[in-house]
JSON list of C-alpha atoms in Angstrom, two decimals:
[
{"chain": "A", "resi": 10, "resn": "UNK", "atom": "CA", "xyz": [-0.45, -12.94, 30.52]},
{"chain": "A", "resi": 11, "resn": "UNK", "atom": "CA", "xyz": [0.82, -14.82, 27.51]},
{"chain": "A", "resi": 12, "resn": "UNK", "atom": "CA", "xyz": [1.85, -18.43, 27.32]},
{"chain": "A", "resi": 13, "resn": "UNK", "atom": "CA", "xyz": [3.94, -20.25, 24.49]},
{"chain": "A", "resi": 14, "resn": "UNK", "atom": "CA", "xyz": [2.61, -23.67, 23.88]},
{"chain": "A", "resi": 15, "resn": "UNK", "atom": "CA", "xyz": [4.83, -25.87, 21.90]},
{"chain": "A", "resi": 16, "resn": "UNK", "atom": "CA", "xyz": [2.78, -28.93, 20.39]},
{"chain": "A", "resi": 17, "resn": "UNK", "atom": "CA", "xyz": [2.86, -31.13, 17.23]},
{"chain": "A", "resi": 18, "resn": "UNK", "atom": "CA", "xyz": [-0.32, -31.56, 15.41]},
{"chain": "A", "resi": 19, "resn": "UNK", "atom": "CA", "xyz": [-0.90, -35.44, 14.95]},
{"chain": "A", "resi": 20, "resn": "UNK", "atom": "CA", "xyz": [-4.55, -35.74, 13.85]},
{"chain": "A", "resi": 21, "resn": "UNK", "atom": "CA", "xyz": [-7.32, -33.46, 12.37]},
{"chain": "A", "resi": 22, "resn": "UNK", "atom": "CA", "xyz": [-11.30, -34.04, 12.55]},
{"chain": "A", "resi": 23, "resn": "UNK", "atom": "CA", "xyz": [-12.82, -35.44, 9.43]},
{"chain": "A", "resi": 24, "resn": "UNK", "atom": "CA", "xyz": [-15.53, -33.02, 9.35]},
{"chain": "A", "resi": 25, "resn": "UNK", "atom": "CA", "xyz": [-13.28, -30.25, 7.54]},
{"chain": "A", "resi": 26, "resn": "UNK", "atom": "CA", "xyz": [-11.81, -30.07, 4.00]},
{"chain": "A", "resi": 27, "resn": "UNK", "atom": "CA", "xyz": [-8.40, -29.39, 5.80]},
{"chain": "A", "resi": 28, "resn": "UNK", "atom": "CA", "xyz": [-5.43, -31.91, 4.99]},
{"chain": "A", "resi": 29, "resn": "UNK", "atom": "CA", "xyz": [-2.83, -33.02, 7.49]},
{"chain": "A", "resi": 30, "resn": "UNK", "atom": "CA", "xyz": [0.72, -33.60, 6.48]},
{"chain": "A", "resi": 31, "resn": "UNK", "atom": "CA", "xyz": [1.73, -36.01, 9.03]},
{"chain": "A", "resi": 32, "resn": "UNK", "atom": "CA", "xyz": [5.41, -36.08, 8.28]},
{"chain": "A", "resi": 33, "resn": "UNK", "atom": "CA", "xyz": [5.68, -32.35, 8.65]},
{"chain": "A", "resi": 34, "resn": "UNK", "atom": "CA", "xyz": [2.75, -31.76, 11.09]},
{"chain": "A", "resi": 35, "resn": "UNK", "atom": "CA", "xyz": [1.38, -28.88, 8.90]},
{"chain": "A", "resi": 36, "resn": "UNK", "atom": "CA", "xyz": [-2.31, -28.42, 8.39]},
{"chain": "A", "resi": 37, "resn": "UNK", "atom": "CA", "xyz": [-3.50, -27.10, 5.08]},
{"chain": "A", "resi": 38, "resn": "UNK", "atom": "CA", "xyz": [-6.67, -25.42, 4.36]},
{"chain": "A", "resi": 39, "resn": "UNK", "atom": "CA", "xyz": [-8.87, -24.93, 1.21]},
{"chain": "A", "resi": 40, "resn": "UNK", "atom": "CA", "xyz": [-7.47, -22.55, -1.57]},
{"chain": "A", "resi": 41, "resn": "UNK", "atom": "CA", "xyz": [-9.67, -19.85, -3.43]},
{"chain": "A", "resi": 42, "resn": "UNK", "atom": "CA", "xyz": [-8.03, -19.95, -7.13]},
{"chain": "A", "resi": 43, "resn": "UNK", "atom": "CA", "xyz": [-11.25, -19.18, -8.61]},
{"chain": "A", "resi": 44, "resn": "UNK", "atom": "CA", "xyz": [-11.96, -16.46, -6.72]},
{"chain": "A", "resi": 45, "resn": "UNK", "atom": "CA", "xyz": [-8.51, -15.13, -7.25]},
{"chain": "A", "resi": 46, "resn": "UNK", "atom": "CA", "xyz": [-8.86, -15.58, -11.10]},
{"chain": "A", "resi": 47, "resn": "UNK", "atom": "CA", "xyz": [-12.15, -13.57, -10.95]},
{"chain": "A", "resi": 48, "resn": "UNK", "atom": "CA", "xyz": [-10.32, -10.86, -9.31]},
{"chain": "A", "resi": 49, "resn": "UNK", "atom": "CA", "xyz": [-7.80, -10.35, -11.70]},
{"chain": "A", "resi": 50, "resn": "UNK", "atom": "CA", "xyz": [-10.07, -10.45, -14.43]},
{"chain": "A", "resi": 51, "resn": "UNK", "atom": "CA", "xyz": [-12.42, -8.09, -13.08]},
{"chain": "A", "resi": 52, "resn": "UNK", "atom": "CA", "xyz": [-9.32, -5.81, -12.58]},
{"chain": "A", "resi": 53, "resn": "UNK", "atom": "CA", "xyz": [-8.48, -6.21, -16.18]},
{"chain": "A", "resi": 54, "resn": "UNK", "atom": "CA", "xyz": [-11.75, -5.50, -17.40]},
{"chain": "A", "resi": 55, "resn": "UNK", "atom": "CA", "xyz": [-12.27, -2.31, -15.52]},
{"chain": "A", "resi": 56, "resn": "UNK", "atom": "CA", "xyz": [-8.72, -1.26, -16.60]},
{"chain": "A", "resi": 57, "resn": "UNK", "atom": "CA", "xyz": [-9.42, -2.08, -20.17]},
{"chain": "A", "resi": 58, "resn": "UNK", "atom": "CA", "xyz": [-12.82, 0.09, -20.15]},
{"chain": "A", "resi": 59, "resn": "UNK", "atom": "CA", "xyz": [-11.09, 2.91, -18.73]},
{"chain": "A", "resi": 60, "resn": "UNK", "atom": "CA", "xyz": [-8.19, 2.58, -21.00]},
{"chain": "A", "resi": 61, "resn": "UNK", "atom": "CA", "xyz": [-10.55, 2.38, -24.03]},
{"chain": "A", "resi": 62, "resn": "UNK", "atom": "CA", "xyz": [-12.31, 5.67, -22.94]},
{"chain": "A", "resi": 63, "resn": "UNK", "atom": "CA", "xyz": [-9.17, 7.52, -22.45]},
{"chain": "A", "resi": 64, "resn": "UNK", "atom": "CA", "xyz": [-7.22, 6.23, -25.47]},
{"chain": "A", "resi": 65, "resn": "UNK", "atom": "CA", "xyz": [-10.37, 7.31, -27.59]},
{"chain": "A", "resi": 66, "resn": "UNK", "atom": "CA", "xyz": [-10.03, 10.62, -26.41]},
{"chain": "A", "resi": 67, "resn": "UNK", "atom": "CA", "xyz": [-6.50, 10.54, -27.50]},
{"chain": "A", "resi": 68, "resn": "UNK", "atom": "CA", "xyz": [-7.19, 8.81, -30.87]},
{"chain": "A", "resi": 69, "resn": "UNK", "atom": "CA", "xyz": [-6.00, 5.34, -29.83]},
{"chain": "A", "resi": 70, "resn": "UNK", "atom": "CA", "xyz": [-8.63, 3.51, -28.16]},
{"chain": "A", "resi": 71, "resn": "UNK", "atom": "CA", "xyz": [-6.92, -0.14, -28.69]},
{"chain": "A", "resi": 72, "resn": "UNK", "atom": "CA", "xyz": [-3.54, 0.89, -27.27]},
{"chain": "A", "resi": 73, "resn": "UNK", "atom": "CA", "xyz": [-5.45, 2.42, -24.41]},
{"chain": "A", "resi": 74, "resn": "UNK", "atom": "CA", "xyz": [-7.50, -0.52, -23.84]},
{"chain": "A", "resi": 75, "resn": "UNK", "atom": "CA", "xyz": [-4.41, -2.69, -23.70]},
{"chain": "A", "resi": 76, "resn": "UNK", "atom": "CA", "xyz": [-2.37, -0.44, -21.38]},
{"chain": "A", "resi": 77, "resn": "UNK", "atom": "CA", "xyz": [-5.41, -0.04, -19.26]},
{"chain": "A", "resi": 78, "resn": "UNK", "atom": "CA", "xyz": [-6.20, -4.24, -19.41]},
{"chain": "A", "resi": 79, "resn": "UNK", "atom": "CA", "xyz": [-2.59, -4.72, -18.37]},
{"chain": "A", "resi": 80, "resn": "UNK", "atom": "CA", "xyz": [-2.77, -2.05, -15.60]},
{"chain": "A", "resi": 81, "resn": "UNK", "atom": "CA", "xyz": [-5.94, -3.49, -14.22]},
{"chain": "A", "resi": 82, "resn": "UNK", "atom": "CA", "xyz": [-4.49, -6.93, -14.18]},
{"chain": "A", "resi": 83, "resn": "UNK", "atom": "CA", "xyz": [-1.61, -6.12, -12.27]},
{"chain": "A", "resi": 84, "resn": "UNK", "atom": "CA", "xyz": [-3.59, -4.30, -9.66]},
{"chain": "A", "resi": 85, "resn": "UNK", "atom": "CA", "xyz": [-5.89, -7.45, -9.50]},
{"chain": "A", "resi": 86, "resn": "UNK", "atom": "CA", "xyz": [-2.91, -9.58, -9.04]},
{"chain": "A", "resi": 87, "resn": "UNK", "atom": "CA", "xyz": [-1.39, -7.23, -6.54]},
{"chain": "A", "resi": 88, "resn": "UNK", "atom": "CA", "xyz": [-4.65, -7.49, -4.56]},
{"chain": "A", "resi": 89, "resn": "UNK", "atom": "CA", "xyz": [-4.92, -11.04, -4.56]},
{"chain": "A", "resi": 90, "resn": "UNK", "atom": "CA", "xyz": [-1.01, -11.51, -3.45]},
{"chain": "A", "resi": 91, "resn": "UNK", "atom": "CA", "xyz": [-1.43, -9.11, -0.44]},
{"chain": "A", "resi": 92, "resn": "UNK", "atom": "CA", "xyz": [-4.65, -10.66, 0.90]},
{"chain": "A", "resi": 93, "resn": "UNK", "atom": "CA", "xyz": [-4.88, -14.03, 2.91]},
{"chain": "A", "resi": 94, "resn": "UNK", "atom": "CA", "xyz": [-6.96, -16.95, 1.75]},
{"chain": "A", "resi": 95, "resn": "UNK", "atom": "CA", "xyz": [-9.81, -18.78, 3.60]},
{"chain": "A", "resi": 96, "resn": "UNK", "atom": "CA", "xyz": [-8.96, -19.62, 7.04]},
{"chain": "A", "resi": 97, "resn": "UNK", "atom": "CA", "xyz": [-8.22, -23.33, 7.95]},
{"chain": "A", "resi": 98, "resn": "UNK", "atom": "CA", "xyz": [-10.45, -24.23, 10.85]},
{"chain": "A", "resi": 99, "resn": "UNK", "atom": "CA", "xyz": [-9.59, -26.58, 13.66]},
{"chain": "A", "resi": 100, "resn": "UNK", "atom": "CA", "xyz": [-12.67, -27.55, 15.45]},
{"chain": "A", "resi": 101, "resn": "UNK", "atom": "CA", "xyz": [-13.19, -27.22, 19.03]},
{"chain": "A", "resi": 102, "resn": "UNK", "atom": "CA", "xyz": [-12.32, -30.69, 20.92]},
{"chain": "A", "resi": 103, "resn": "UNK", "atom": "CA", "xyz": [-10.40, -32.01, 17.67]},
{"chain": "A", "resi": 104, "resn": "UNK", "atom": "CA", "xyz": [-8.27, -34.85, 18.90]},
{"chain": "A", "resi": 105, "resn": "UNK", "atom": "CA", "xyz": [-4.49, -34.38, 19.28]},
{"chain": "A", "resi": 106, "resn": "UNK", "atom": "CA", "xyz": [-1.63, -36.29, 20.05]}
]
């Protein structure tokens, strides 16, 4: 059986790091910007190294590194955009209005 509960969030427990916009009734959790930047950077570094190896075989190591780095950064950015961030936690028995 499925029930549709309609409610408005009026308060959150102060134990978490979440924020509540009382005007909209929306709770926002933490972000992971540092982890996102690291993911894109790791993808760019891996792509640049692979591109440099492939480019060196063709006689253009710098161009291969640039193209590989761009491709790796694009793949890392796609991975960041297609995944969810950290979950917002609404503690058990949190006060509600």
